[in-house]
Amino acid sequence: MSTEATYFLGAIAVGLGATLFMDVWALLLKGAFSIPLSNYCLVGRWLRYMPEGTFMHASIAAAAQKRSECAGGWIAHYIIGIVYALVLVGLVSGSWLARPTLLPAMLFGMGSVLVPYLVMQPSFGLGIAASRTPRPMQARLRSLMAHTAFGVGLYICAVGVSYVLRVHA
């Protein structure tokens, strides 16, 4: 297998693992501190409205439910995690997978919060950076915590991939 294919598959594994890490972290926070989980069904609903030409909602929660929105939202959540990992590896180079460092993963994970702040939350009717929610700062911090956990997951999973790359080299 070529080096590029190896890095591509490694980045996919890192994206899946980092997204799973973020979800497990969210479950731990829910159990320990009763912090509500993100509702990825709403992501699916948003995506399911797009073929109809609806990209912005006054309130995505008030929009009529769509068939398979929960499955679509969860699948999109993991695909997005994979795409983020591919972008990270593309930015820092595939060799990062062989010798991962924490800083790029953390900065990328934390920076990825700009997508929900500037795209998803406004499209859901929540305003830029959740400005239209009852507690915007709390919503912002929850998003930042989730994306920081994703960054940690990127690093941890890249360490695992680097081990596999060394063992099978």
PDB file of C-alpha atoms in Angstrom:
ATOM      1  CA  MET A   1       0.000   0.000   0.000  1.00  0.00           C
ATOM      2  CA  SER A   2       1.298   3.469  -0.844  1.00  0.00           C
ATOM      3  CA  THR A   3       2.280   5.953   1.850  1.00  0.00           C
ATOM      4  CA  GLU A   4      -0.545   8.289   0.770  1.00  0.00           C
ATOM      5  CA  ALA A   5      -3.130   5.506   1.075  1.00  0.00           C
ATOM      6  CA  THR A   6      -1.754   4.573   4.489  1.00  0.00           C
ATOM      7  CA  TYR A   7      -2.025   8.173   5.698  1.00  0.00           C
ATOM      8  CA  PHE A   8      -5.510   8.469   4.210  1.00  0.00           C
ATOM      9  CA  LEU A   9      -6.732   5.338   6.005  1.00  0.00           C
ATOM     10  CA  GLY A  10      -4.922   6.435   9.165  1.00  0.00           C
ATOM     11  CA  ALA A  11      -6.663   9.815   9.064  1.00  0.00           C
ATOM     12  CA  ILE A  12     -10.035   8.090   8.650  1.00  0.00           C
ATOM     13  CA  ALA A  13      -9.297   5.949  11.723  1.00  0.00           C
ATOM     14  CA  VAL A  14      -8.220   9.051  13.662  1.00  0.00           C
ATOM     15  CA  GLY A  15     -11.421  10.891  12.693  1.00  0.00           C
ATOM     16  CA  LEU A  16     -13.642   7.991  13.719  1.00  0.00           C
ATOM     17  CA  GLY A  17     -11.761   7.496  16.975  1.00  0.00           C
ATOM     18  CA  ALA A  18     -11.671  11.191  17.863  1.00  0.00           C
ATOM     19  CA  THR A  19     -15.408  11.526  17.249  1.00  0.00           C
ATOM     20  CA  LEU A  20     -16.047   8.471  19.429  1.00  0.00           C
ATOM     21  CA  PHE A  21     -13.760   9.963  22.100  1.00  0.00           C
ATOM     22  CA  MET A  22     -15.801  13.186  22.001  1.00  0.00           C
ATOM     23  CA  ASP A  23     -19.045  11.215  22.371  1.00  0.00           C
ATOM     24  CA  VAL A  24     -17.739   9.137  25.288  1.00  0.00           C
ATOM     25  CA  TRP A  25     -16.533  12.351  26.954  1.00  0.00           C
ATOM     26  CA  ALA A  26     -20.036  13.812  26.527  1.00  0.00           C
ATOM     27  CA  LEU A  27     -21.572  10.693  28.122  1.00  0.00           C
ATOM     28  CA  LEU A  28     -19.190  11.007  31.074  1.00  0.00           C
ATOM     29  CA  LEU A  29     -20.136  14.678  31.529  1.00  0.00           C
ATOM     30  CA  LYS A  30     -23.824  13.784  31.356  1.00  0.00           C
ATOM     31  CA  GLY A  31     -23.415  11.100  33.999  1.00  0.00           C
ATOM     32  CA  ALA A  32     -21.195  13.145  36.322  1.00  0.00           C
ATOM     33  CA  PHE A  33     -22.693  16.634  35.921  1.00  0.00           C
ATOM     34  CA  SER A  34     -26.044  16.143  34.136  1.00  0.00           C
ATOM     35  CA  ILE A  35     -24.788  18.107  31.117  1.00  0.00           C
ATOM     36  CA  PRO A  36     -27.231  17.420  28.272  1.00  0.00           C
ATOM     37  CA  LEU A  37     -25.978  15.550  25.230  1.00  0.00           C
ATOM     38  CA  SER A  38     -25.874  17.200  21.812  1.00  0.00           C
ATOM     39  CA  ASN A  39     -28.890  16.313  19.711  1.00  0.00           C
ATOM     40  CA  TYR A  40     -27.489  15.008  16.424  1.00  0.00           C
ATOM     41  CA  CYS A  41     -31.027  14.284  15.242  1.00  0.00           C
ATOM     42  CA  LEU A  42     -31.292  18.047  14.677  1.00  0.00           C
ATOM     43  CA  VAL A  43     -28.227  17.878  12.424  1.00  0.00           C
ATOM     44  CA  GLY A  44     -30.010  15.179  10.455  1.00  0.00           C
ATOM     45  CA  ARG A  45     -33.163  17.283  10.292  1.00  0.00           C
ATOM     46  CA  TRP A  46     -31.147  20.252   9.011  1.00  0.00           C
ATOM     47  CA  LEU A  47     -29.509  18.094   6.342  1.00  0.00           C
ATOM     48  CA  ARG A  48     -32.826  16.479   5.361  1.00  0.00           C
ATOM     49  CA  TYR A  49     -34.342  19.946   4.713  1.00  0.00           C
ATOM     50  CA  MET A  50     -31.487  20.974   2.403  1.00  0.00           C
ATOM     51  CA  PRO A  51     -32.727  19.128  -0.734  1.00  0.00           C
ATOM     52  CA  GLU A  52     -35.909  21.206  -0.403  1.00  0.00           C
ATOM     53  CA  GLY A  53     -33.808  24.382  -0.478  1.00  0.00           C
ATOM     54  CA  THR A  54     -34.145  25.171   3.228  1.00  0.00           C
ATOM     55  CA  PHE A  55     -30.761  25.894   4.770  1.00  0.00           C
ATOM     56  CA  MET A  56     -31.759  28.325   7.536  1.00  0.00           C
ATOM     57  CA  HIS A  57     -34.432  27.812  10.180  1.00  0.00           C
ATOM     58  CA  ALA A  58     -36.082  30.171  12.619  1.00  0.00           C
ATOM     59  CA  SER A  59     -35.944  27.202  15.016  1.00  0.00           C
ATOM     60  CA  ILE A  60     -34.692  23.818  13.868  1.00  0.00           C
ATOM     61  CA  ALA A  61     -36.266  22.267  16.969  1.00  0.00           C
ATOM     62  CA  ALA A  62     -39.688  23.569  15.888  1.00  0.00           C
ATOM     63  CA  ALA A  63     -39.287  22.381  12.281  1.00  0.00           C
ATOM     64  CA  ALA A  64     -41.256  19.281  11.377  1.00  0.00           C
ATOM     65  CA  GLN A  65     -39.354  16.050  11.913  1.00  0.00           C
ATOM     66  CA  LYS A  66     -37.971  14.260   8.887  1.00  0.00           C
ATOM     67  CA  ARG A  67     -37.745  10.543   8.222  1.00  0.00           C
ATOM     68  CA  SER A  68     -34.407   9.036   9.306  1.00  0.00           C
ATOM     69  CA  GLU A  69     -33.173  12.340  10.712  1.00  0.00           C
ATOM     70  CA  CYS A  70     -31.529  10.718  13.751  1.00  0.00           C
ATOM     71  CA  ALA A  71     -29.641   8.129  11.718  1.00  0.00           C
ATOM     72  CA  GLY A  72     -28.653  10.809   9.214  1.00  0.00           C
ATOM     73  CA  GLY A  73     -27.490  13.145  11.959  1.00  0.00           C
ATOM     74  CA  TRP A  74     -25.323  10.524  13.642  1.00  0.00           C
ATOM     75  CA  ILE A  75     -23.828   9.392  10.337  1.00  0.00           C
ATOM     76  CA  ALA A  76     -23.100  13.028   9.426  1.00  0.00           C
ATOM     77  CA  HIS A  77     -21.492  13.566  12.857  1.00  0.00           C
ATOM     78  CA  TYR A  78     -18.985  10.770  12.209  1.00  0.00           C
ATOM     79  CA  ILE A  79     -18.395  11.770   8.578  1.00  0.00           C
ATOM     80  CA  ILE A  80     -17.661  15.317   9.735  1.00  0.00           C
ATOM     81  CA  GLY A  81     -15.160  13.934  12.255  1.00  0.00           C
ATOM     82  CA  ILE A  82     -13.440  11.997   9.468  1.00  0.00           C
ATOM     83  CA  VAL A  83     -13.346  15.055   7.204  1.00  0.00           C
ATOM     84  CA  TYR A  84     -11.863  17.161  10.017  1.00  0.00           C
ATOM     85  CA  ALA A  85      -9.127  14.553  10.575  1.00  0.00           C
ATOM     86  CA  LEU A  86      -8.359  14.451   6.850  1.00  0.00           C
ATOM     87  CA  VAL A  87      -8.079  18.253   6.830  1.00  0.00           C
ATOM     88  CA  LEU A  88      -5.795  18.200   9.879  1.00  0.00           C
ATOM     89  CA  VAL A  89      -3.498  15.597   8.320  1.00  0.00           C
ATOM     90  CA  GLY A  90      -3.540  17.575   5.073  1.00  0.00           C
ATOM     91  CA  LEU A  91      -2.545  20.742   6.910  1.00  0.00           C
ATOM     92  CA  VAL A  92       0.223  19.295   9.096  1.00  0.00           C
ATOM     93  CA  SER A  93       1.346  16.547   6.655  1.00  0.00           C
ATOM     94  CA  GLY A  94       0.863  12.815   6.707  1.00  0.00           C
ATOM     95  CA  SER A  95       4.098  12.384   8.608  1.00  0.00           C
ATOM     96  CA  TRP A  96       2.284  13.805  11.655  1.00  0.00           C
ATOM     97  CA  LEU A  97       0.449  10.479  11.839  1.00  0.00           C
ATOM     98  CA  ALA A  98       3.799   8.726  12.238  1.00  0.00           C
ATOM     99  CA  ARG A  99       4.911  11.106  15.017  1.00  0.00           C
ATOM    100  CA  PRO A 100       1.851  12.952  16.349  1.00  0.00           C
ATOM    101  CA  THR A 101       2.193  15.942  18.641  1.00  0.00           C
ATOM    102  CA  LEU A 102      -0.491  17.377  20.883  1.00  0.00           C
ATOM    103  CA  LEU A 103      -0.448  21.050  19.862  1.00  0.00           C
ATOM    104  CA  PRO A 104      -1.710  20.732  16.250  1.00  0.00           C
ATOM    105  CA  ALA A 105      -4.484  18.363  17.326  1.00  0.00           C
ATOM    106  CA  MET A 106      -5.600  20.638  20.170  1.00  0.00           C
ATOM    107  CA  LEU A 107      -5.470  23.816  18.098  1.00  0.00           C
ATOM    108  CA  PHE A 108      -7.342  22.161  15.247  1.00  0.00           C
ATOM    109  CA  GLY A 109      -9.964  20.648  17.563  1.00  0.00           C
ATOM    110  CA  MET A 110     -10.550  23.936  19.345  1.00  0.00           C
ATOM    111  CA  GLY A 111     -10.563  25.856  16.054  1.00  0.00           C
ATOM    112  CA  SER A 112     -13.146  23.508  14.592  1.00  0.00           C
ATOM    113  CA  VAL A 113     -15.692  25.047  16.983  1.00  0.00           C
ATOM    114  CA  LEU A 114     -15.937  27.919  14.500  1.00  0.00           C
ATOM    115  CA  VAL A 115     -18.063  25.711  12.225  1.00  0.00           C
ATOM    116  CA  PRO A 116     -20.920  25.302  14.717  1.00  0.00           C
ATOM    117  CA  TYR A 117     -20.535  28.907  15.921  1.00  0.00           C
ATOM    118  CA  LEU A 118     -20.641  30.451  12.439  1.00  0.00           C
ATOM    119  CA  VAL A 119     -22.567  27.924  10.323  1.00  0.00           C
ATOM    120  CA  MET A 120     -24.635  25.393  12.230  1.00  0.00           C
ATOM    121  CA  GLN A 121     -25.946  27.440  15.158  1.00  0.00           C
ATOM    122  CA  PRO A 122     -27.056  30.358  12.953  1.00  0.00           C
ATOM    123  CA  SER A 123     -28.636  27.873  10.504  1.00  0.00           C
ATOM    124  CA  PHE A 124     -30.505  26.239  13.371  1.00  0.00           C
ATOM    125  CA  GLY A 125     -31.966  29.618  14.408  1.00  0.00           C
ATOM    126  CA  LEU A 126     -29.710  29.876  17.468  1.00  0.00           C
ATOM    127  CA  GLY A 127     -27.750  32.907  16.237  1.00  0.00           C
ATOM    128  CA  ILE A 128     -24.026  33.314  15.753  1.00  0.00           C
ATOM    129  CA  ALA A 129     -22.242  31.438  18.544  1.00  0.00           C
ATOM    130  CA  ALA A 130     -25.590  30.567  20.139  1.00  0.00           C
ATOM    131  CA  SER A 131     -26.345  34.261  20.761  1.00  0.00           C
ATOM    132  CA  ARG A 132     -30.126  33.655  20.660  1.00  0.00           C
ATOM    133  CA  THR A 133     -30.160  30.874  23.244  1.00  0.00           C
ATOM    134  CA  PRO A 134     -31.298  31.436  26.848  1.00  0.00           C
ATOM    135  CA  ARG A 135     -27.701  30.993  28.120  1.00  0.00           C
ATOM    136  CA  PRO A 136     -25.343  31.795  25.219  1.00  0.00           C
ATOM    137  CA  MET A 137     -22.118  31.606  27.242  1.00  0.00           C
ATOM    138  CA  GLN A 138     -23.054  28.176  28.573  1.00  0.00           C
ATOM    139  CA  ALA A 139     -23.848  26.953  25.036  1.00  0.00           C
ATOM    140  CA  ARG A 140     -20.546  28.368  23.747  1.00  0.00           C
ATOM    141  CA  LEU A 141     -18.547  26.717  26.512  1.00  0.00           C
ATOM    142  CA  ARG A 142     -20.268  23.368  25.920  1.00  0.00           C
ATOM    143  CA  SER A 143     -19.398  23.556  22.213  1.00  0.00           C
ATOM    144  CA  LEU A 144     -15.814  24.539  22.993  1.00  0.00           C
ATOM    145  CA  MET A 145     -15.489  21.700  25.530  1.00  0.00           C
ATOM    146  CA  ALA A 146     -16.806  19.196  22.979  1.00  0.00           C
ATOM    147  CA  HIS A 147     -14.384  20.382  20.305  1.00  0.00           C
ATOM    148  CA  THR A 148     -11.506  20.444  22.782  1.00  0.00           C
ATOM    149  CA  ALA A 149     -12.328  16.817  23.628  1.00  0.00           C
ATOM    150  CA  PHE A 150     -12.311  16.129  19.884  1.00  0.00           C
ATOM    151  CA  GLY A 151      -8.817  17.657  19.699  1.00  0.00           C
ATOM    152  CA  VAL A 152      -7.622  15.419  22.538  1.00  0.00           C
ATOM    153  CA  GLY A 153      -9.209  12.489  20.726  1.00  0.00           C
ATOM    154  CA  LEU A 154      -7.386  13.428  17.525  1.00  0.00           C
ATOM    155  CA  TYR A 155      -4.077  13.238  19.360  1.00  0.00           C
ATOM    156  CA  ILE A 156      -4.824  10.035  21.287  1.00  0.00           C
ATOM    157  CA  CYS A 157      -6.066   8.258  18.178  1.00  0.00           C
ATOM    158  CA  ALA A 158      -3.110   9.515  16.135  1.00  0.00           C
ATOM    159  CA  VAL A 159      -0.791   8.024  18.784  1.00  0.00           C
ATOM    160  CA  GLY A 160      -2.618   4.713  18.292  1.00  0.00           C
ATOM    161  CA  VAL A 161      -2.337   4.961  14.508  1.00  0.00           C
ATOM    162  CA  SER A 162       1.374   5.821  14.785  1.00  0.00           C
ATOM    163  CA  TYR A 163       1.887   2.675  16.861  1.00  0.00           C
ATOM    164  CA  VAL A 164       0.151   0.554  14.225  1.00  0.00           C
ATOM    165  CA  LEU A 165       2.198   2.215  11.477  1.00  0.00           C
ATOM    166  CA  ARG A 166       5.441   1.405  13.341  1.00  0.00           C
ATOM    167  CA  VAL A 167       4.431  -2.199  14.043  1.00  0.00           C
ATOM    168  CA  HIS A 168       3.471  -2.855  10.422  1.00  0.00           C
ATOM    169  CA  ALA A 169       6.319  -0.899   8.830  1.00  0.00           C
TER     170      ALA A 169
END
